[in-house]
Short mmCIF file of C-alpha atoms (C1' of nucleotides) in Angstrom, two decimals:
data_model
loop_
_atom_site.label_atom_id
_atom_site.label_comp_id
_atom_site.label_asym_id
_atom_site.label_seq_id
_atom_site.Cartn_x
_atom_site.Cartn_y
_atom_site.Cartn_z
CA MET U 1 17.35 19.01 19.40
CA ARG U 2 17.50 15.35 17.92
CA ILE U 3 15.40 14.78 14.89
CA ALA U 4 15.30 11.39 13.50
CA SER U 5 13.81 9.47 10.32
CA TYR U 6 13.11 5.88 10.77
CA ASN U 7 11.37 3.37 8.11
CA ILE U 8 10.24 0.64 10.53
CA ASN U 9 8.79 -1.73 8.05
CA GLY U 10 5.58 -2.78 10.11
CA ILE U 11 5.05 -1.28 13.40
CA LYS U 12 3.58 -4.59 14.81
CA ALA U 13 6.68 -6.77 13.78
CA ARG U 14 8.82 -3.83 15.04
CA LEU U 15 7.44 -2.41 18.22
CA PRO U 16 9.90 -3.86 20.74
CA ARG U 17 12.91 -2.83 18.62
CA LEU U 18 11.41 0.82 18.23
CA LEU U 19 10.78 1.12 21.76
CA GLU U 20 14.22 0.16 22.48
CA TRP U 21 15.75 2.67 20.21
CA LEU U 22 13.64 5.58 21.40
CA GLU U 23 14.47 5.03 24.80
CA GLU U 24 18.56 4.45 23.77
CA THR U 25 18.69 7.32 21.59
CA GLN U 26 15.92 9.76 22.91
CA PRO U 27 15.07 11.37 19.70
CA ASP U 28 13.21 14.76 20.21
CA VAL U 29 11.20 13.93 17.24
CA ALA U 30 10.85 10.65 15.22
CA CYS U 31 9.43 10.49 11.72
CA LEU U 32 8.27 6.89 10.98
CA GLN U 33 7.39 5.34 7.78
CA GLU U 34 5.84 2.02 6.52
CA VAL U 35 3.93 1.75 9.44
CA LYS U 36 1.58 -0.91 7.75
CA SER U 37 -1.33 -0.45 10.22
CA GLN U 38 -4.55 0.74 9.93
CA ASP U 39 -5.16 4.18 12.21
CA GLU U 40 -6.92 2.10 14.80
CA GLY U 41 -3.83 -0.15 15.27
CA PHE U 42 -1.33 2.02 16.00
CA PRO U 43 -0.15 1.39 19.56
CA ILE U 44 -0.26 5.12 20.93
CA SER U 45 -0.31 3.73 24.56
CA GLU U 46 3.19 2.15 24.14
CA PHE U 47 4.39 5.55 23.12
CA GLU U 48 2.89 7.36 25.93
CA LYS U 49 4.20 4.88 28.46
CA ILE U 50 7.85 5.97 27.45
CA GLY U 51 7.08 9.74 27.24
CA TYR U 52 6.16 10.32 23.49
CA GLY U 53 3.21 11.76 22.08
CA ALA U 54 2.14 10.97 18.27
CA ILE U 55 0.05 11.81 15.37
CA TRP U 56 -0.22 9.11 12.60
CA HIS U 57 -1.64 8.42 9.25
CA GLY U 58 -2.23 4.89 8.20
CA GLN U 59 -3.73 2.37 6.00
CA LYS U 60 -4.19 -1.17 5.75
CA SER U 61 -1.16 -3.18 4.96
CA PHE U 62 0.90 -0.98 3.35
CA ASN U 63 2.56 2.50 3.70
CA GLY U 64 1.62 4.92 6.65
CA VAL U 65 3.64 7.42 8.38
CA ALA U 66 3.81 8.68 12.06
CA ILE U 67 5.58 11.83 14.01
CA LEU U 68 6.24 10.98 17.37
CA ALA U 69 7.64 13.83 19.79
CA LYS U 70 9.10 13.68 23.25
CA GLY U 71 6.93 14.98 25.87
CA GLN U 72 4.33 16.55 23.58
CA THR U 73 1.65 15.81 20.84
CA PRO U 74 2.38 17.29 17.63
CA THR U 75 -0.02 19.59 16.21
CA GLU U 76 -1.20 18.21 12.67
CA ILE U 77 -0.95 20.63 9.95
CA GLN U 78 -1.27 18.57 6.84
CA ARG U 79 -2.69 14.97 6.32
CA GLY U 80 -1.79 13.35 2.61
CA LEU U 81 0.20 15.32 0.28
CA PRO U 82 -2.06 18.23 -1.84
CA ASP U 83 -1.91 18.18 -5.54
CA ILE U 84 0.39 20.51 -7.22
CA TYR U 85 -1.87 23.59 -6.83
CA GLY U 86 -2.39 23.14 -3.00
CA ASN U 87 -5.71 21.47 -3.13
CA PRO U 88 -6.46 18.35 -1.64
CA ASP U 89 -5.91 15.27 -4.07
CA GLU U 90 -8.74 12.99 -3.30
CA SER U 91 -7.36 10.69 -5.99
CA ASP U 92 -4.61 9.58 -4.11
CA GLU U 93 -5.46 6.90 -1.25
CA GLN U 94 -1.64 6.11 -0.11
CA ALA U 95 -0.63 6.98 3.34
CA ARG U 96 2.69 8.54 2.61
CA TYR U 97 2.74 12.18 4.14
CA LEU U 98 2.20 13.98 7.19
CA GLU U 99 3.36 17.41 8.37
CA ALA U 100 2.94 18.92 11.92
CA ASP U 101 4.35 21.61 14.25
CA VAL U 102 6.25 20.72 17.05
CA ASN U 103 8.18 22.78 19.96
CA ASP U 104 11.86 22.61 19.65
CA THR U 105 14.00 22.14 22.51
CA ALA U 106 13.93 26.10 23.06
CA GLY U 107 10.09 26.18 22.86
CA ASN U 108 9.82 27.65 19.50
CA ASN U 109 8.07 26.51 16.65
CA PHE U 110 9.29 23.80 14.30
CA ARG U 111 7.58 22.33 11.20
CA VAL U 112 7.97 18.35 10.84
CA SER U 113 7.19 16.44 8.02
CA THR U 114 7.48 12.44 7.69
CA ILE U 115 7.57 11.44 3.90
CA TYR U 116 7.37 7.88 2.53
CA LEU U 117 8.07 8.63 -1.25
CA PRO U 118 6.81 6.04 -3.72
CA ASN U 119 9.32 3.03 -4.78
CA GLY U 120 8.33 3.57 -8.52
CA ASN U 121 9.41 -0.28 -9.67
CA PRO U 122 9.12 -1.44 -11.97
CA GLN U 123 10.30 1.29 -14.31
CA PRO U 124 9.14 2.30 -16.69
CA GLY U 125 5.44 1.89 -16.05
CA PRO U 126 2.28 3.47 -13.81
CA LYS U 127 4.22 2.95 -10.64
CA PHE U 128 7.22 5.00 -12.06
CA ASP U 129 4.98 7.59 -13.19
CA TYR U 130 3.15 7.89 -9.75
CA LYS U 131 6.42 8.21 -8.35
CA LEU U 132 7.69 11.11 -10.53
CA ALA U 133 4.16 12.82 -9.97
CA TRP U 134 4.60 12.30 -6.36
CA MET U 135 7.53 14.15 -6.27
CA LYS U 136 6.06 16.99 -8.25
CA ARG U 137 3.63 17.61 -5.54
CA LEU U 138 6.28 16.94 -2.69
CA ARG U 139 8.31 19.83 -4.66
CA ALA U 140 5.31 22.07 -4.37
CA ARG U 141 4.36 21.59 -0.98
CA ALA U 142 8.12 21.87 0.01
CA ALA U 143 7.99 25.40 -1.96
CA HIS U 144 4.98 26.27 0.07
CA ILE U 145 6.81 25.71 3.49
CA LYS U 146 9.97 27.43 2.28
CA SER U 147 7.70 30.29 1.35
CA LEU U 148 6.49 30.54 5.23
CA GLU U 149 10.56 31.22 5.84
CA ILE U 150 10.21 29.02 9.13
CA PRO U 151 12.56 26.41 10.55
CA ALA U 152 11.51 23.12 8.88
CA VAL U 153 12.54 19.50 8.36
CA LEU U 154 11.28 17.04 5.38
CA ALA U 155 12.53 13.85 6.77
CA GLY U 156 11.62 10.54 5.42
CA ASP U 157 12.38 7.50 3.10
CA TYR U 158 12.70 9.19 -0.40
CA ASN U 159 13.30 6.02 -2.35
CA VAL U 160 15.97 8.14 -4.06
CA ILE U 161 19.66 7.33 -4.13
CA PRO U 162 20.66 10.80 -5.10
CA HIS U 163 24.61 9.96 -6.30
CA ASP U 164 26.71 6.74 -7.57
CA HIS U 165 28.64 7.38 -4.35
CA ASP U 166 25.50 6.79 -2.31
CA ILE U 167 25.57 2.93 -3.42
CA TYR U 168 27.76 0.24 -2.35
CA ASN U 169 28.67 -0.40 -5.94
CA LYS U 170 28.30 2.06 -8.65
CA ALA U 171 26.82 -0.47 -11.16
CA ALA U 172 24.61 -1.90 -8.83
CA MET U 173 20.61 -1.20 -9.38
CA LEU U 174 21.11 0.64 -12.76
CA ASP U 175 17.81 -0.11 -13.75
CA ASP U 176 16.06 0.61 -10.48
CA ALA U 177 13.84 3.16 -10.04
CA LEU U 178 15.45 4.48 -7.10
CA ARG U 179 18.63 5.41 -8.99
CA GLN U 180 16.91 6.61 -12.42
CA PRO U 181 18.19 10.21 -13.74
CA GLU U 182 14.65 11.28 -13.61
CA SER U 183 14.20 10.26 -9.86
CA ARG U 184 17.56 11.97 -9.18
CA ALA U 185 16.74 15.11 -11.13
CA ALA U 186 13.44 15.60 -9.22
CA TYR U 187 15.28 15.13 -6.00
CA GLN U 188 17.74 17.58 -7.09
CA ARG U 189 15.03 20.08 -8.19
CA ILE U 190 14.00 20.34 -4.25
CA LEU U 191 17.52 20.87 -3.26
CA ALA U 192 17.88 23.68 -5.75
CA ASP U 193 14.68 25.26 -4.43
CA GLY U 194 16.72 25.71 -0.88
CA TRP U 195 16.44 22.44 0.95
CA HIS U 196 19.74 21.33 2.37
CA ASP U 197 20.48 17.42 2.38
CA SER U 198 21.80 17.28 6.10
CA ILE U 199 23.70 13.90 5.71
CA GLU U 200 25.26 14.97 2.23
CA SER U 201 26.56 18.29 3.72
CA HIS U 202 28.49 16.32 6.41
CA TYR U 203 29.58 13.34 4.24
CA PRO U 204 30.38 14.91 0.87
CA ALA U 205 32.53 11.92 -0.22
CA GLY U 206 29.48 9.75 0.17
CA GLY U 207 29.69 6.06 1.60
CA ILE U 208 26.73 6.47 4.04
CA TRP U 209 24.29 3.73 3.91
CA THR U 210 20.71 3.74 5.35
CA TYR U 211 19.23 0.65 3.93
CA TRP U 212 20.42 -2.91 3.40
CA ASP U 213 18.16 -5.47 1.70
CA TYR U 214 17.14 -8.44 3.64
CA ARG U 215 18.52 -10.74 0.79
CA SER U 216 21.66 -11.96 0.04
CA GLY U 217 23.45 -11.11 3.48
CA ALA U 218 23.43 -7.66 2.02
CA TYR U 219 23.97 -5.92 5.81
CA GLN U 220 26.71 -8.32 6.55
CA ARG U 221 28.64 -7.62 3.03
CA ASP U 222 27.86 -4.04 3.88
CA HIS U 223 25.71 -3.59 0.26
CA GLY U 224 23.81 -0.58 1.08
CA PHE U 225 22.57 2.62 -0.11
CA ARG U 226 21.39 5.93 1.04
CA ILE U 227 17.76 6.71 0.47
CA ASP U 228 16.74 8.18 3.87
CA HIS U 229 16.88 11.82 3.85
CA LEU U 230 16.35 14.72 6.38
CA LEU U 231 15.92 18.14 4.42
CA LEU U 232 16.21 21.38 5.99
CA SER U 233 14.79 24.77 5.53
CA PRO U 234 17.27 27.27 5.39
CA LEU U 235 16.43 28.71 9.07
CA ALA U 236 16.93 24.95 10.20
CA ALA U 237 20.04 24.45 8.20
CA ASP U 238 21.78 27.47 10.02
CA ARG U 239 21.42 25.41 13.33
CA LEU U 240 22.74 21.96 11.91
CA GLU U 241 25.52 20.62 14.16
CA LYS U 242 25.69 16.81 13.47
CA SER U 243 23.99 14.30 11.41
CA GLY U 244 24.51 10.18 11.22
CA VAL U 245 22.92 6.82 10.83
CA ASP U 246 22.32 4.51 13.75
CA HIS U 247 23.93 1.78 11.64
CA GLU U 248 24.13 -0.50 14.31
CA HIS U 249 20.54 -1.02 15.13
CA ARG U 250 20.19 -2.50 11.67
CA GLY U 251 22.16 -5.60 12.69
CA ARG U 252 20.05 -6.24 15.66
CA GLU U 253 17.52 -9.28 15.92
CA LYS U 254 14.10 -8.42 13.86
CA ALA U 255 15.73 -5.39 12.89
CA SER U 256 13.83 -3.22 9.99
CA ASP U 257 16.03 -3.44 6.68
CA HIS U 258 16.28 0.56 7.35
CA ALA U 259 18.65 2.08 10.05
CA PRO U 260 17.29 5.48 11.87
CA THR U 261 18.86 8.38 10.35
CA TRP U 262 19.05 11.61 12.40
CA ILE U 263 20.34 15.02 12.69
CA MET U 264 21.18 17.41 15.95
CA LEU U 265 20.29 21.14 15.82
CA ARG U 266 21.32 23.75 17.96
CA ASP U 267 18.56 25.89 19.93
"C1'" DA G 1 15.75 -13.23 -16.25
"C1'" DT G 2 14.62 -14.40 -11.49
"C1'" DG G 3 15.13 -15.18 -6.52
"C1'" DC G 4 17.39 -14.32 -2.55
"C1'" DC G 5 14.22 -12.16 3.08
"C1'" DC G 6 10.82 -10.06 5.28
"C1'" DG G 7 5.96 -8.32 6.82
"C1'" DC G 8 1.46 -8.00 5.44
"C1'" DT G 9 -3.34 -10.34 4.89
"C1'" DT G 10 -11.15 -11.87 6.14
"C1'" DA G 11 -3.43 -15.46 5.46
"C1'" DC G 12 -1.46 -20.85 5.13
"C1'" DA G 13 0.24 -18.11 -1.01
"C1'" DG G 14 0.59 -14.07 -3.21
"C1'" DC G 15 1.98 -9.24 -3.09
"C1'" DG G 16 5.15 -5.35 -2.29
"C1'" DG G 17 9.17 -3.87 -0.83
"C1'" DA G 18 14.09 -1.61 -3.11
#
DNA sequence: ATGCCCGCTTACAGCGGA
């Protein structure tokens, strides 16, 4: 089973590229972020035409996440991230989390979350506080899922550069929210709880990028970093076969600033 | 220190992104 995470940076602007990528790489599940569309603007019929079902959680202009699945419609489990006690967080209006069950390629249940973690810049400040608070809530939700002892993936744009070897230049972005010690520590706490960073486990030396800025020719100069992650529960990690980045899709016309990041799991 | 580029909007300039 192939599961991919892809920050598409606007579904209206990206639709031709997104459909092309789905047809070329045929992921069984695709977790999307930065849909940037209200729910009623989500182009579900375009996905159905090429054999994908979907659920989505949108808002106007910003954020927005979706889960696509080949040959099936995901069964929604959780829309929006609960508070740290597991109760709905009515104060959070940002569409950044969606969780569903899908059938894996052997017909067994598999839990999938799509995550668009807050950027947090500028830091320090209220946006950074929101990021760290959101990461606490994510950790609590992740702990709940792990307690179910099921195969599961938490896939998305985490807006966290985990290590210095996950950025093209270790001196770059020193003041950025994406690589602050607090951001990294919050990410590491989720891993320490038993979640498995797929790309890191296959490429321990780093040097794998999933994002290149549109500005300053960053892609041409390969000035990227790794912020899109697929974290696996123990039962899913046991089935991990391969992982990678569809690097070449970042270089196409009208590409997102992120590249699709994926894993392959055994049945 | 800021902008670079890009997508979004009761748009044609300003905001957010990372």
